[in-house]
Every structure is written in structure tokens, then in C-alpha cells.
Amino acid sequence: MSVASSIAPLDVHRLEGWSGAEAAAWNGFLAALPPSEEWGEWLAEAAAEMLSRPAGARPTLTVTKVVESDEPPVEHALTAERTVLGREAECDIVLPEKVITKQHAAITVDGERYLLEDLGSAMGVFRRHKQLTPHEPVELSEDDEFSIFPYNFRFRLEALWTAESDVELGATETALSVWKDFESGAGPARMTFPLRIDPAGKPAYVQADLGLVRDLVGGMLPGLGGEADDGAGRLEVDRALLEVWLLALAERLGARLDGEFLVGLAGQAEQDAAWPLMRGVRVSTSLVIRGRARGLLLFLPFETLEKLSYGADASSRADEKISWRCRLAAASEKYAAGDLAELEPGDVLLPEERLELRLPGGVAWRCAESDEPAGAVRLQEKVVTERDVSEQDPAVESMDELPVELEVVVAHKRLTLAEIRALGEGSVVELDRAPDAPVELWANGVRAGRGELVEVDGRLGVKVTEWLRK
């Protein structure tokens, strides 16, 4: 599609109309909230704590002696590709009775199948009351049983689960809305959850796609998915479990905001005649689990936002409430856009080494590492970073030659406006970073990849591990 064909006339009647009070309430709310990347981190943490995903199966074989024995059943983990049962001491599972052949039977792994074979024994192997033909393997199923006199065997596949780590927050959009439009989008394919925001004591609402609810419930109770029906009982279980997950996120939010306001679940509020036209902000996003995006909507009434405690004196506390997530760059360099587009994982870059704390507005502080406290930097010189490169290389002949500033970011630090104002030469800034954490690669102020620091002929380099989702 050409550029010209995508241009449409501007319909001014469709522009959103915010009042001054609504805009102030929304801006104050945003200033109190953490940035979107922290929400993504919280979602990943909550998922790791509460959600699971399949991680294979653990095969076991339980051996029970059934004749003249008080010995308890013994469980063996089948960890080898081939497990031999027999009287010899060298067998994987030793059956010491004299009637047992030296190498009586074997269980062999064949892909995802487990095969039982009679190795030509004298007394035979019996499965489901039928004797196996020697040297003709048969497939074992879950909870299968077989016998080699005087022993009974039970084969089991125990499902293994691991913490879900592939969770992220999708793109987020906000729009002016009214309750009736938000509610009309629910339908049978979504669930709506009323929230209560304190100290305002006012409601907010979350809508989740039923597919998201099922994904979350399946991760919280892995065995539930295929056995429960889709009736009212199943929906109530889904709702209860998703409420638990929402409460976990609310606890993280409350801890981050130091009690500035609290979010919890609430009962359905009574709706009067004016309720359908209640104005607010609709936040549309998605939760992406293992690459599958599921819709998530939030409706924040302006009445709720205006009642929150920060609303009355936001201007007097702006320096303390407004904050930015600043980044510490260990090196930076300008590259042509075409060169960066061809980067692949495994490539090594050698940018110019300079330690800078990057602040909003194109300002940075040159730094030196500080020993007191460990993991901190000491500010040395305030500089203006070159964010607008339009006048520096005016003679480029193609888009691939446009300059892009690449930063190697090794740490982040959230600073309030008051803290930024207080920075000066000699100031020490403690950083949030782990010594072995991967570095981030930022291109013109946007995170574009990750890497790890390396040394190349005595110079600091960075080996690309991820780049533009490659």
C-alpha cells in the first residue's frame, strides 16, 4: 500500500474530549504507577510463582513381592534408556529369587514409548494375564501392570511440571470511554471482575478473555483442564482461581506504591440510571503466555481517579511523585541503521567505552565506579547527549546510512524529579543490578536487544545474544 492511499480525512467529531479535571486525575494516576516494563516483570514473577507448564514425565516401576514376604513395595525410577530386570547382580533391578532368569526382562525407551520385552526367560513375563512372546516387545501404558513370578510390577508415568517463565505484557492502549461501551464488549467470551481502590473506596473493573482465564487456570491446576466440563461449575472455579491471581498482582502493586493506594476485589456495585454513561479510561492490553496473546481490559472511572489521595495536592508533591527509570550505559557508539539491521546473535561490537547515567531530556552524567557502596557510581561531569542527529550527517544518500546511537546498558535506577534535581558532581548513585546479569542494547533510546560483556584485545566489547527478537 502506498503512503498516499493510506491517508484518510481527519474526523474531528471522533477526537476524544477530556476535561481539565479528568486529564489531571489521569496524569496523577500515571505518575503514581510504575512503568510498563515493571508490570511485565511482575507478571513474569507472578506466573513463575503460581503457574506451571508441562516438563515431561518421570517413569517409575513399583516392585511388589507377592509370595511369603513382608517386604514393602519398592519404587524404582527408570532413568536409563534400557532397564534390565533379572537375578544377576549387574542387572538394573535385581530380583534375587532362584526362579528368575539371570537377565529375565527389559524395559526400553523408544522415543516417548516404553517397551517391555521378555529376554527369553524360563518362567516368562505375564501382562494382562497373557504371557509375552519372547523377544517381541510390547508397549506399556500408564498404570500398566505385569508379573514375573513371584513379583508384581506397576509401571507409572508421573507428569512433571516447571514454573511458567514465558509470560509478558502485550502492547497497551488507552482511550476515553463510558461504562456501557466497556460492558457491551464483555459477552460470553469474557469475564468481568469488580475491583476496589482504596483509600478512594471506589470501583474499577477488569475484563479477561475466557481463553486467558482457561490458560491461567490450566497453569495453576494443571490436571483440571481436560477433566472439567464447561458448565456453570467450571466457570465458578475459573473465576475463583483468577481472583487469586489478580490478588497476587494487587499485592505487588501495593508493595511498590508503599501503601499510596491499595487494590482488592470487590462485590458488584449498585448501578443507578447514570451508571451507563459513567466516564473513565479504558486500558486495553494482552497477556502473552508462550507466544499466545489473550485480551485484558481495565476500566478506570474518573470518579475513582479523582478520589485518590494524590489528586488533591499532586502539584505540591510532583517532585516526589514523578519519576523516571534512568539507565547506566557502559559504552555507546553511532552506527548506520543498515549495519544494525544486519546484526545477528553471536556478533561482537566494540563501542566506545564511556560510563554514563542517562537521564530524561537528553542529559547524562559521566560516571566512575564507586567502591562505597559496592555497585554504585560517582557522578563526575554533566553532559548533553546528542539525541537529535538530523543536522550532524546531512549528506546521507540512503535510509540505511541514517545514524543510530547504540547504548550498552548495564543497570537501571528509578529516580524521582527531586532526586534528579539534587544530583551534582561527586554524588553517589546506588544501582539496581546483578553482577552476572545480561546487558541491554538500546538503539536511539529504545531497547532493541541483549548481550553479554566480553574483552577483545584489551577493549570492552559486547556479544549480541538477542537482537530485534532474533
XYZ file of N, CA and C in Angstrom, residues 140-390:
753
model
N 4.113 -50.408 26.992
C 3.469 -50.214 28.290
C 2.655 -48.927 28.268
N 1.510 -48.953 28.906
C 0.673 -47.760 29.026
C 0.698 -47.279 30.467
N 0.142 -46.094 30.689
C 0.098 -45.514 32.032
C -0.639 -46.456 32.981
N -0.053 -46.685 34.160
C -0.616 -47.568 35.190
C -0.714 -49.016 34.720
N 0.143 -49.400 33.792
C 0.158 -50.788 33.322
C 0.767 -51.695 34.398
N 0.341 -52.958 34.406
C 0.868 -53.928 35.349
C 1.312 -55.181 34.608
N 2.365 -55.809 35.129
C 2.802 -57.105 34.609
C 3.419 -57.879 35.770
N 3.678 -59.170 35.526
C 4.188 -60.014 36.611
C 5.293 -60.937 36.109
N 6.246 -61.169 36.992
C 7.295 -62.181 36.820
C 7.326 -62.929 38.152
N 6.790 -64.109 38.184
C 6.639 -64.819 39.461
C 7.976 -64.887 40.211
N 7.963 -64.515 41.517
C 6.846 -64.153 42.401
C 6.716 -62.638 42.625
N 6.839 -61.829 41.585
C 6.786 -60.372 41.718
C 5.677 -59.805 40.828
N 5.045 -58.757 41.340
C 4.149 -57.931 40.524
C 4.816 -56.577 40.289
N 4.561 -55.997 39.109
C 5.178 -54.722 38.730
C 4.088 -53.768 38.264
N 4.244 -52.527 38.675
C 3.317 -51.481 38.213
C 4.130 -50.354 37.581
N 3.828 -50.058 36.316
C 4.528 -49.006 35.562
C 3.696 -47.728 35.598
N 4.348 -46.612 35.946
C 3.630 -45.327 36.016
C 4.456 -44.244 35.332
N 3.738 -43.253 34.778
C 4.362 -42.052 34.214
C 3.864 -40.856 35.022
N 4.735 -40.349 35.868
C 4.386 -39.207 36.702
C 4.658 -37.909 35.933
N 3.603 -37.134 35.717
C 3.766 -35.872 34.982
C 4.628 -34.905 35.783
N 5.569 -34.258 35.099
C 6.441 -33.259 35.723
C 6.033 -31.873 35.241
N 6.139 -30.917 36.144
C 5.757 -29.535 35.827
C 6.852 -28.601 36.282
N 7.011 -27.509 35.564
C 8.010 -26.500 35.918
C 7.346 -25.133 35.915
N 7.993 -24.163 36.557
C 7.428 -22.816 36.634
C 7.314 -22.210 35.235
N 6.191 -21.561 34.978
C 5.981 -20.890 33.691
C 6.821 -19.610 33.643
N 7.682 -19.504 32.650
C 8.560 -18.337 32.537
C 8.283 -17.501 31.292
N 7.550 -18.057 30.338
C 7.328 -17.356 29.068
C 6.038 -16.542 29.161
N 6.102 -15.447 29.915
C 4.943 -14.571 30.117
C 5.392 -13.130 29.928
N 4.645 -12.370 29.168
C 4.954 -10.956 29.014
C 3.676 -10.167 28.776
N 3.781 -8.863 28.974
C 2.654 -7.967 28.759
C 2.701 -7.454 27.335
N 1.552 -7.516 26.640
C 1.491 -7.042 25.268
C 1.401 -5.527 25.199
N 1.242 -5.021 23.988
C 1.114 -3.571 23.783
C -0.119 -3.045 24.521
N 0.017 -1.827 25.048
C -1.052 -1.229 25.842
C -1.561 0.041 25.171
N -2.895 0.186 25.114
C -3.525 1.376 24.560
C -4.558 1.904 25.550
N -4.688 3.218 25.597
C -5.700 3.845 26.461
C -6.633 4.692 25.624
N -7.882 4.783 26.062
C -8.871 5.580 25.340
C -9.951 6.032 26.303
N -10.527 7.182 26.016
C -11.678 7.669 26.762
C -12.861 6.760 26.482
N -13.643 6.430 27.507
C -14.750 5.505 27.314
C -15.852 5.800 28.326
N -16.988 5.152 28.123
C -18.074 5.175 29.099
C -18.397 3.734 29.460
N -19.044 3.555 30.594
C -19.259 2.215 31.116
C -20.031 1.325 30.149
N -21.059 1.849 29.513
C -21.890 0.993 28.661
C -21.080 0.420 27.493
N -20.117 1.196 26.964
C -19.278 0.675 25.878
C -18.333 -0.403 26.388
N -17.789 -0.192 27.583
C -16.909 -1.200 28.175
C -17.672 -2.480 28.474
N -18.867 -2.333 29.048
C -19.661 -3.503 29.425
C -20.158 -4.265 28.210
N -20.501 -3.556 27.145
C -21.053 -4.215 25.963
C -20.036 -5.116 25.283
N -18.748 -4.877 25.531
C -17.723 -5.711 24.917
C -17.472 -7.009 25.652
N -18.149 -7.211 26.810
C -17.889 -8.406 27.611
C -18.407 -9.662 26.918
N -19.723 -9.866 26.921
C -20.295 -11.036 26.267
C -19.861 -12.332 26.923
N -20.264 -13.475 26.321
C -19.951 -14.775 26.926
C -18.478 -15.154 26.824
N -17.713 -14.451 25.980
C -16.307 -14.820 25.789
C -15.385 -14.117 26.774
N -15.924 -13.325 27.709
C -15.100 -12.605 28.681
C -15.710 -12.699 30.065
N -14.859 -12.538 31.061
C -15.281 -12.447 32.451
C -14.949 -11.059 32.968
N -15.852 -10.476 33.758
C -15.641 -9.156 34.344
C -15.461 -9.300 35.848
N -14.444 -8.622 36.386
C -14.135 -8.681 37.814
C -14.163 -7.265 38.387
N -15.025 -6.985 39.361
C -15.021 -5.670 40.010
C -13.878 -5.561 41.016
N -13.199 -4.415 41.002
C -12.111 -4.129 41.943
C -12.507 -2.959 42.826
N -11.797 -2.807 43.923
C -11.989 -1.662 44.816
C -10.629 -1.023 45.043
N -10.544 0.281 44.808
C -9.292 1.012 45.001
C -9.433 1.901 46.228
N -8.607 1.663 47.218
C -8.608 2.458 48.458
C -7.359 3.326 48.501
N -7.390 4.487 49.158
C -8.435 4.984 50.071
C -9.626 5.654 49.377
N -9.675 5.659 48.059
C -10.813 6.284 47.391
C -12.104 5.550 47.705
N -12.034 4.237 47.928
C -13.239 3.462 48.178
C -14.133 3.364 46.962
N -13.546 3.481 45.784
C -14.323 3.500 44.540
C -13.926 2.316 43.665
N -14.780 1.989 42.682
C -14.529 0.778 41.894
C -13.665 1.001 40.662
N -13.156 -0.109 40.155
C -12.558 -0.230 38.827
C -12.921 -1.638 38.362
N -12.712 -1.908 37.077
C -13.182 -3.188 36.543
C -12.140 -3.785 35.601
N -12.014 -5.113 35.671
C -11.129 -5.864 34.788
C -11.970 -6.832 33.973
N -11.700 -6.877 32.658
C -12.296 -7.888 31.791
C -11.184 -8.765 31.238
N -11.385 -10.074 31.282
C -10.395 -11.020 30.777
C -11.052 -11.953 29.779
N -10.375 -12.181 28.649
C -10.855 -13.176 27.692
C -10.968 -14.527 28.386
N -12.021 -15.269 28.029
C -12.199 -16.590 28.626
C -11.006 -17.488 28.313
N -10.385 -17.289 27.137
C -9.193 -18.063 26.808
C -8.056 -17.786 27.777
N -7.897 -16.512 28.199
C -6.873 -16.173 29.181
C -7.186 -16.831 30.515
N -8.459 -16.802 30.900
C -8.854 -17.428 32.162
C -8.494 -18.905 32.147
N -8.806 -19.585 31.033
C -8.515 -21.019 30.950
C -7.004 -21.278 30.941
N -6.243 -20.410 30.259
C -4.782 -20.578 30.254
C -4.222 -20.449 31.674
N -4.713 -19.448 32.421
C -4.217 -19.234 33.776
C -4.640 -20.367 34.698
N -5.887 -20.789 34.577
C -6.376 -21.883 35.421
C -5.624 -23.173 35.092
N -5.392 -23.423 33.800
C -4.642 -24.611 33.416
C -3.240 -24.615 33.973
N -2.637 -23.420 34.127
C -1.302 -23.324 34.701
C -1.288 -23.437 36.206
N -2.403 -23.028 36.863
C -2.473 -23.109 38.315
C -2.864 -24.512 38.783
N -3.775 -25.157 38.050
C -4.200 -26.523 38.356
C -4.038 -27.346 37.093
N -2.839 -27.839 36.807
C -2.573 -28.488 35.521
C -3.502 -29.643 35.205
N -3.997 -30.353 36.212
C -4.848 -31.509 35.942
C -6.295 -31.171 35.718
N -6.675 -29.906 35.852
C -8.087 -29.554 35.783
C -8.610 -29.486 34.369
N -7.749 -28.962 33.434
C -8.228 -28.588 32.112
C -9.051 -29.605 31.393
N -8.556 -30.815 31.171
C -9.261 -31.749 30.322
C -10.363 -32.491 31.016
N -10.458 -32.444 32.383
C -11.415 -33.264 33.089
C -12.690 -32.520 33.439
N -12.625 -31.209 33.585
C -13.816 -30.458 33.964
C -14.627 -30.098 32.737
N -15.945 -29.971 32.946
C -16.798 -29.596 31.820
C -16.840 -28.096 31.688
N -17.639 -27.607 30.752
C -17.723 -26.172 30.512
C -18.981 -25.570 31.120
N -19.571 -26.238 32.091
C -20.805 -25.743 32.687
C -20.559 -24.660 33.704
N -21.637 -24.347 34.463
C -21.559 -23.257 35.436
C -20.536 -23.551 36.522
N -20.424 -24.846 36.926
C -19.456 -25.188 37.958
C -18.040 -24.895 37.529
N -17.711 -25.205 36.291
C -16.369 -24.930 35.771
C -16.105 -23.433 35.756
N -17.088 -22.647 35.329
C -16.893 -21.196 35.263
C -16.652 -20.612 36.644
N -17.324 -21.139 37.675
C -17.119 -20.623 39.023
C -15.710 -20.948 39.515
N -15.226 -22.151 39.192
C -13.840 -22.498 39.557
C -12.864 -21.573 38.848
N -13.094 -21.333 37.550
C -12.227 -20.427 36.793
C -12.199 -19.047 37.432
N -13.374 -18.540 37.773
C -13.455 -17.187 38.356
C -12.695 -17.138 39.680
N -12.891 -18.125 40.532
C -12.242 -18.112 41.846
C -10.731 -18.138 41.711
N -10.205 -18.955 40.797
C -8.757 -19.058 40.651
C -8.158 -17.800 40.030
N -8.866 -17.192 39.077
C -8.341 -15.958 38.503
C -8.356 -14.831 39.533
N -9.339 -14.842 40.429
C -9.353 -13.848 41.501
C -8.106 -13.980 42.379
N -7.681 -15.199 42.641
C -6.452 -15.417 43.421
C -5.259 -14.801 42.695
N -5.195 -15.003 41.382
C -4.078 -14.476 40.604
C -4.103 -12.948 40.578
N -5.288 -12.347 40.439
C -5.404 -10.889 40.459
C -4.980 -10.329 41.810
N -5.318 -11.030 42.890
C -4.908 -10.568 44.218
C -3.393 -10.590 44.372
N -2.730 -11.573 43.757
C -1.266 -11.630 43.813
C -0.656 -10.415 43.131
N -1.223 -10.017 41.983
C -0.730 -8.813 41.310
C -1.018 -7.569 42.136
N -2.201 -7.531 42.766
C -2.563 -6.371 43.583
C -1.605 -6.202 44.764
N -1.167 -7.314 45.352
C -0.215 -7.236 46.463
C 1.111 -6.626 46.001
N 1.558 -7.002 44.803
C 2.800 -6.434 44.279
C 2.645 -4.940 44.035
N 1.504 -4.556 43.500
C 1.256 -3.136 43.255
C 1.264 -2.364 44.564
N 0.585 -2.899 45.587
C 0.555 -2.212 46.874
C 1.939 -2.065 47.487
N 2.769 -3.115 47.359
C 4.133 -3.036 47.898
C 4.960 -1.998 47.154
N 4.785 -1.907 45.843
C 5.556 -0.941 45.034
C 5.174 0.485 45.377
N 3.885 0.713 45.708
C 3.407 2.068 45.954
C 3.477 2.461 47.427
N 4.056 1.577 48.268
C 4.223 1.885 49.694
C 2.923 2.322 50.341
N 1.808 1.667 49.989
C 0.534 1.985 50.615
C -0.125 3.238 50.095
N 0.372 3.844 49.019
C -0.244 5.051 48.465
C -1.707 4.779 48.119
N -1.974 3.670 47.480
C -3.347 3.177 47.372
C -3.302 1.667 47.198
N -4.364 1.009 47.589
C -4.445 -0.442 47.601
C -5.534 -0.900 46.648
N -5.317 -2.043 46.012
C -6.271 -2.605 45.072
C -6.698 -3.975 45.580
N -8.004 -4.209 45.623
C -8.530 -5.503 46.045
C -9.780 -5.841 45.262
N -10.278 -7.053 45.459
C -11.508 -7.473 44.801
C -12.704 -6.914 45.555
N -13.798 -6.697 44.857
C -14.988 -6.098 45.453
C -16.227 -6.797 44.930
N -17.338 -6.576 45.619
C -18.626 -7.062 45.138
C -19.162 -6.141 44.052
N -20.205 -6.576 43.386
C -20.804 -5.780 42.330
C -21.521 -4.573 42.920
N -21.172 -3.371 42.444
C -21.787 -2.148 42.965
C -23.211 -1.981 42.426
N -24.035 -1.281 43.195
C -25.385 -0.965 42.719
C -25.293 0.095 41.626
N -26.018 -0.115 40.537
C -25.953 0.780 39.387
C -27.223 1.622 39.306
N -27.026 2.955 39.256
C -28.177 3.845 39.115
C -28.386 4.184 37.647
N -29.315 5.099 37.369
C -29.670 5.428 35.990
C -28.508 6.075 35.235
N -27.618 6.774 35.958
C -26.498 7.452 35.294
C -25.309 6.530 35.060
N -25.370 5.314 35.589
C -24.225 4.417 35.522
C -23.752 4.130 34.088
N -24.663 3.848 33.137
C -24.183 3.518 31.782
C -23.317 4.598 31.142
N -23.523 5.878 31.534
C -22.766 6.983 30.937
C -21.574 7.408 31.795
N -21.255 6.605 32.805
C -20.099 6.906 33.651
C -18.834 6.944 32.803
N -18.094 8.060 32.884
C -16.904 8.246 32.059
C -15.666 7.715 32.773
N -14.719 7.267 31.960
C -13.479 6.761 32.517
C -12.484 6.467 31.412
N -11.406 5.808 31.769
C -10.356 5.434 30.828
C -10.374 3.919 30.652
N -10.415 3.486 29.387
C -10.321 2.059 29.080
C -8.874 1.751 28.695
N -8.256 0.828 29.420
C -6.890 0.398 29.147
C -6.965 -0.988 28.501
N -6.486 -1.082 27.270
C -6.525 -2.350 26.534
C -5.115 -2.907 26.415
N -4.940 -4.144 26.814
C -3.640 -4.799 26.691
C -3.871 -6.286 26.491
N -2.830 -7.055 26.590
C -2.944 -8.506 26.466
C -1.874 -9.160 27.315
N -2.146 -10.372 27.717
C -1.169 -11.181 28.426
C -0.717 -12.270 27.460
N 0.578 -12.330 27.205
C 1.122 -13.262 26.219
C 1.796 -14.410 26.967
N 1.213 -15.599 26.854
C 1.738 -16.790 27.508
C 2.186 -17.766 26.431
N 3.491 -18.044 26.402
C 4.074 -18.934 25.393
C 3.693 -18.512 23.973
N 3.740 -17.198 23.732
C 3.507 -16.671 22.401
C 2.053 -16.495 22.039
N 1.119 -16.862 22.908
C -0.308 -16.738 22.614
C -0.887 -15.567 23.406
N -1.373 -14.551 22.685
C -1.877 -13.329 23.317
C -3.359 -13.484 23.657
N -3.711 -13.078 24.859
C -5.104 -13.097 25.321
C -5.461 -11.702 25.835
N -6.651 -11.244 25.476
C -7.048 -9.879 25.784
C -7.312 -9.635 27.261
N -6.944 -8.427 27.713
C -7.161 -7.998 29.085
C -7.525 -6.513 29.053
N -8.662 -6.135 29.634
C -9.147 -4.750 29.624
C -9.338 -4.259 31.050
N -9.110 -2.958 31.244
C -9.304 -2.321 32.540
C -10.103 -1.047 32.337
N -11.128 -0.857 33.166
C -11.924 0.379 33.110
C -11.741 1.129 34.423
N -11.213 2.366 34.325
C -10.950 3.216 35.489
C -11.864 4.431 35.427
N -12.940 4.456 36.217
C -13.828 5.629 36.213
C -13.102 6.874 36.705
N -13.400 8.012 36.092
C -12.771 9.253 36.544
C -13.144 9.564 37.983
N -14.336 9.173 38.394
C -14.744 9.407 39.780
C -13.792 8.719 40.750
N -13.309 7.543 40.365
C -12.348 6.822 41.198
C -10.988 7.517 41.194
N -10.520 7.900 39.997
C -9.203 8.532 39.883
C -9.154 9.849 40.647
N -10.253 10.623 40.605
C -10.266 11.932 41.273
C -10.295 11.810 42.781
N -10.722 10.647 43.300
C -10.835 10.471 44.746
C -9.550 9.956 45.393
N -8.590 9.541 44.585
C -7.364 9.007 45.158
C -6.580 10.104 45.864
N -5.772 9.716 46.858
C -5.174 10.685 47.773
C -4.202 11.632 47.094
N -3.574 11.215 46.009
C -2.589 12.091 45.395
C -3.252 13.225 44.627
N -4.582 13.120 44.346
C -5.230 14.078 43.466
C -5.282 15.487 44.019
N -5.441 15.641 45.350
C -5.671 16.970 45.898
C -4.412 17.825 45.907
N -3.244 17.207 46.125
C -2.027 18.000 46.224
C -0.939 17.469 45.305
N -1.339 17.042 44.086
C -0.347 16.468 43.166
C 0.734 17.472 42.822
N 0.340 18.728 42.639
C 1.338 19.712 42.223
C 2.365 19.968 43.314
N 1.922 19.959 44.581
C 2.857 20.239 45.665
C 3.822 19.087 45.904
N 3.439 17.881 45.457
C 4.312 16.734 45.675
C 4.850 16.180 44.362
N 4.805 16.969 43.314
C 5.203 16.463 41.996
C 6.646 15.987 41.992
N 7.531 16.733 42.675
C 8.939 16.348 42.682
C 9.157 14.972 43.283
N 8.310 14.606 44.266
C 8.471 13.313 44.913
C 7.715 12.195 44.191
N 6.651 12.548 43.451
C 5.809 11.527 42.829
C 6.247 11.189 41.409
N 6.719 12.175 40.669
C 7.105 11.923 39.281
C 8.497 11.311 39.262
N 8.653 10.230 38.533
C 9.949 9.560 38.493
C 10.198 8.996 37.105
N 11.462 8.685 36.849
C 11.883 8.091 35.583
C 12.789 6.913 35.888
N 12.749 5.950 35.015
C 13.676 4.819 35.105
C 14.905 5.170 34.262
N 15.959 5.615 34.915
C 17.179 6.036 34.230
C 18.074 4.820 34.005
N 18.950 4.913 33.022
C 19.794 3.774 32.691
C 21.268 4.160 32.718
N 22.094 3.195 33.084
C 23.542 3.376 33.122
C 24.131 2.669 31.909
N 24.743 3.446 31.019
C 25.365 2.898 29.811
C 26.864 2.766 30.046
N 27.407 1.569 29.770
C 28.845 1.350 29.913
C 29.595 1.750 28.661
N 28.913 1.815 27.524
C 29.547 2.175 26.259
C 28.462 2.625 25.289
N 28.856 3.393 24.290
C 27.902 3.831 23.271
C 28.674 4.151 21.992
N 27.970 4.090 20.880
C 28.591 4.332 19.576
C 27.480 4.583 18.570
N 27.820 5.390 17.531
C 26.882 5.581 16.429
C 27.192 4.599 15.317
N 26.121 3.955 14.835
C 26.240 3.015 13.721
C 25.220 3.394 12.650
N 25.479 2.964 11.426
C 24.500 3.156 10.363
C 23.331 2.207 10.579
N 22.109 2.688 10.292
C 20.912 1.876 10.504
C 20.998 0.564 9.732
N 21.549 0.600 8.535
C 21.654 -0.618 7.738
C 22.561 -1.648 8.377
N 23.659 -1.200 9.030
C 24.558 -2.136 9.693
C 23.877 -2.805 10.875
N 23.128 -2.032 11.656
C 22.448 -2.602 12.817
C 21.344 -3.562 12.400
N 20.718 -3.296 11.259
C 19.644 -4.180 10.793
C 20.160 -5.569 10.467
N 21.468 -5.681 10.177
C 22.038 -6.964 9.797
C 22.665 -7.708 10.974
N 22.573 -7.128 12.192
C 23.131 -7.787 13.366
C 22.457 -9.133 13.602
N 23.243 -10.089 14.059
C 22.724 -11.419 14.374
C 23.269 -11.821 15.741
N 22.554 -12.673 16.482
C 23.110 -13.208 17.730
C 24.462 -13.867 17.477
N 25.410 -13.556 18.337
C 26.770 -14.057 18.185
C 27.737 -13.004 17.684
N 27.226 -11.927 17.030
C 28.096 -10.845 16.585
C 28.678 -10.108 17.789
N 29.873 -9.557 17.627
C 30.547 -8.812 18.693
C 30.753 -7.375 18.235
N 30.334 -6.411 19.060
C 30.502 -4.986 18.780
C 31.559 -4.403 19.717
N 32.241 -3.358 19.238
C 33.258 -2.680 20.044
C 32.919 -1.197 20.143
N 31.882 -0.833 20.877
C 31.527 0.581 21.019
C 32.526 1.317 21.901
N 32.456 2.637 21.843
C 33.374 3.450 22.653
C 32.996 3.346 24.126
N 33.967 3.029 24.952
C 33.705 2.824 26.373
C 33.578 4.167 27.070
N 32.406 4.417 27.649
C 32.189 5.605 28.481
C 30.998 5.326 29.380
N 31.225 5.457 30.673
C 30.215 5.160 31.684
C 29.376 6.417 31.912
N 28.073 6.328 31.565
C 27.185 7.496 31.680
C 25.854 7.074 32.273
N 25.346 7.908 33.175
C 23.997 7.758 33.698
C 23.076 8.602 32.836
N 22.225 7.962 32.042
C 21.365 8.665 31.094
C 20.076 9.090 31.782
N 19.788 10.389 31.741
C 18.596 10.973 32.352
C 17.623 11.403 31.262
N 16.364 11.679 31.616
C 15.413 12.150 30.604
C 15.811 13.508 30.055
N 15.384 13.786 28.837
C 15.635 15.092 28.244
C 16.991 15.233 27.588
N 17.672 14.110 27.300
C 18.957 14.194 26.620
C 20.099 14.652 27.495
N 19.989 14.467 28.803
C 21.044 14.859 29.740
C 21.674 13.596 30.308
N 22.967 13.632 30.552
C 23.670 12.487 31.119
C 24.760 12.965 32.060
N 25.155 12.083 32.961
C 26.278 12.333 33.858
C 27.366 11.314 33.560
N 28.572 11.804 33.234
C 29.716 10.916 33.126
C 30.033 10.402 34.531
N 30.372 9.108 34.629
C 30.499 8.474 35.939
C 31.812 7.709 36.053
N 32.122 7.382 37.280
C 33.187 6.441 37.602
C 32.630 5.481 38.632
N 33.063 4.226 38.593
C 32.557 3.266 39.563
C 33.035 3.643 40.954
N 32.154 3.433 41.935
C 32.465 3.786 43.316
C 32.558 2.522 44.152
N 33.541 2.484 45.052
C 33.693 1.326 45.934
C 32.781 1.420 47.138
N 32.315 2.615 47.465
C 31.467 2.800 48.627
C 30.186 3.520 48.216
N 29.047 2.843 48.254
C 28.869 1.404 48.477
C 29.170 0.632 47.204
N 29.300 -0.694 47.341
C 29.582 -1.541 46.186
C 28.410 -1.483 45.212
N 28.732 -1.504 43.907
C 27.684 -1.476 42.895
C 27.123 -0.103 42.634
N 27.811 0.949 43.058
C 27.349 2.318 42.857
C 28.299 3.041 41.905
N 27.861 4.230 41.433
C 28.712 5.073 40.602
C 28.773 6.468 41.211
N 29.897 7.153 40.947
C 30.074 8.522 41.413
C 30.038 9.449 40.202
N 29.184 10.471 40.265
C 28.998 11.389 39.149
C 30.201 12.324 39.033
N 30.627 12.572 37.768
C 31.802 13.412 37.543
C 31.492 14.657 36.726
N 30.790 14.507 35.613
C 30.584 15.641 34.713
C 29.226 15.529 34.039
N 28.497 16.640 34.016
C 27.187 16.674 33.373
C 27.360 17.028 31.903
N 26.755 16.230 31.011
C 26.887 16.449 29.573
C 25.505 16.368 28.936
N 25.414 16.917 27.726
C 24.192 16.820 26.932
C 24.428 15.772 25.858
N 23.582 14.756 25.836
C 23.723 13.699 24.829
C 23.132 14.154 23.508
N 23.663 13.646 22.422
C 23.224 14.036 21.081
C 22.075 13.141 20.657
N 20.858 13.545 21.026
C 19.693 12.734 20.686
C 19.154 13.078 19.309
N 19.311 14.350 18.866
C 18.818 14.749 17.546
C 20.009 14.764 16.592
N 20.050 13.777 15.705
C 21.196 13.657 14.800
C 20.875 14.190 13.411
N 19.768 14.897 13.262
C 19.328 15.303 11.926
C 20.289 16.283 11.275
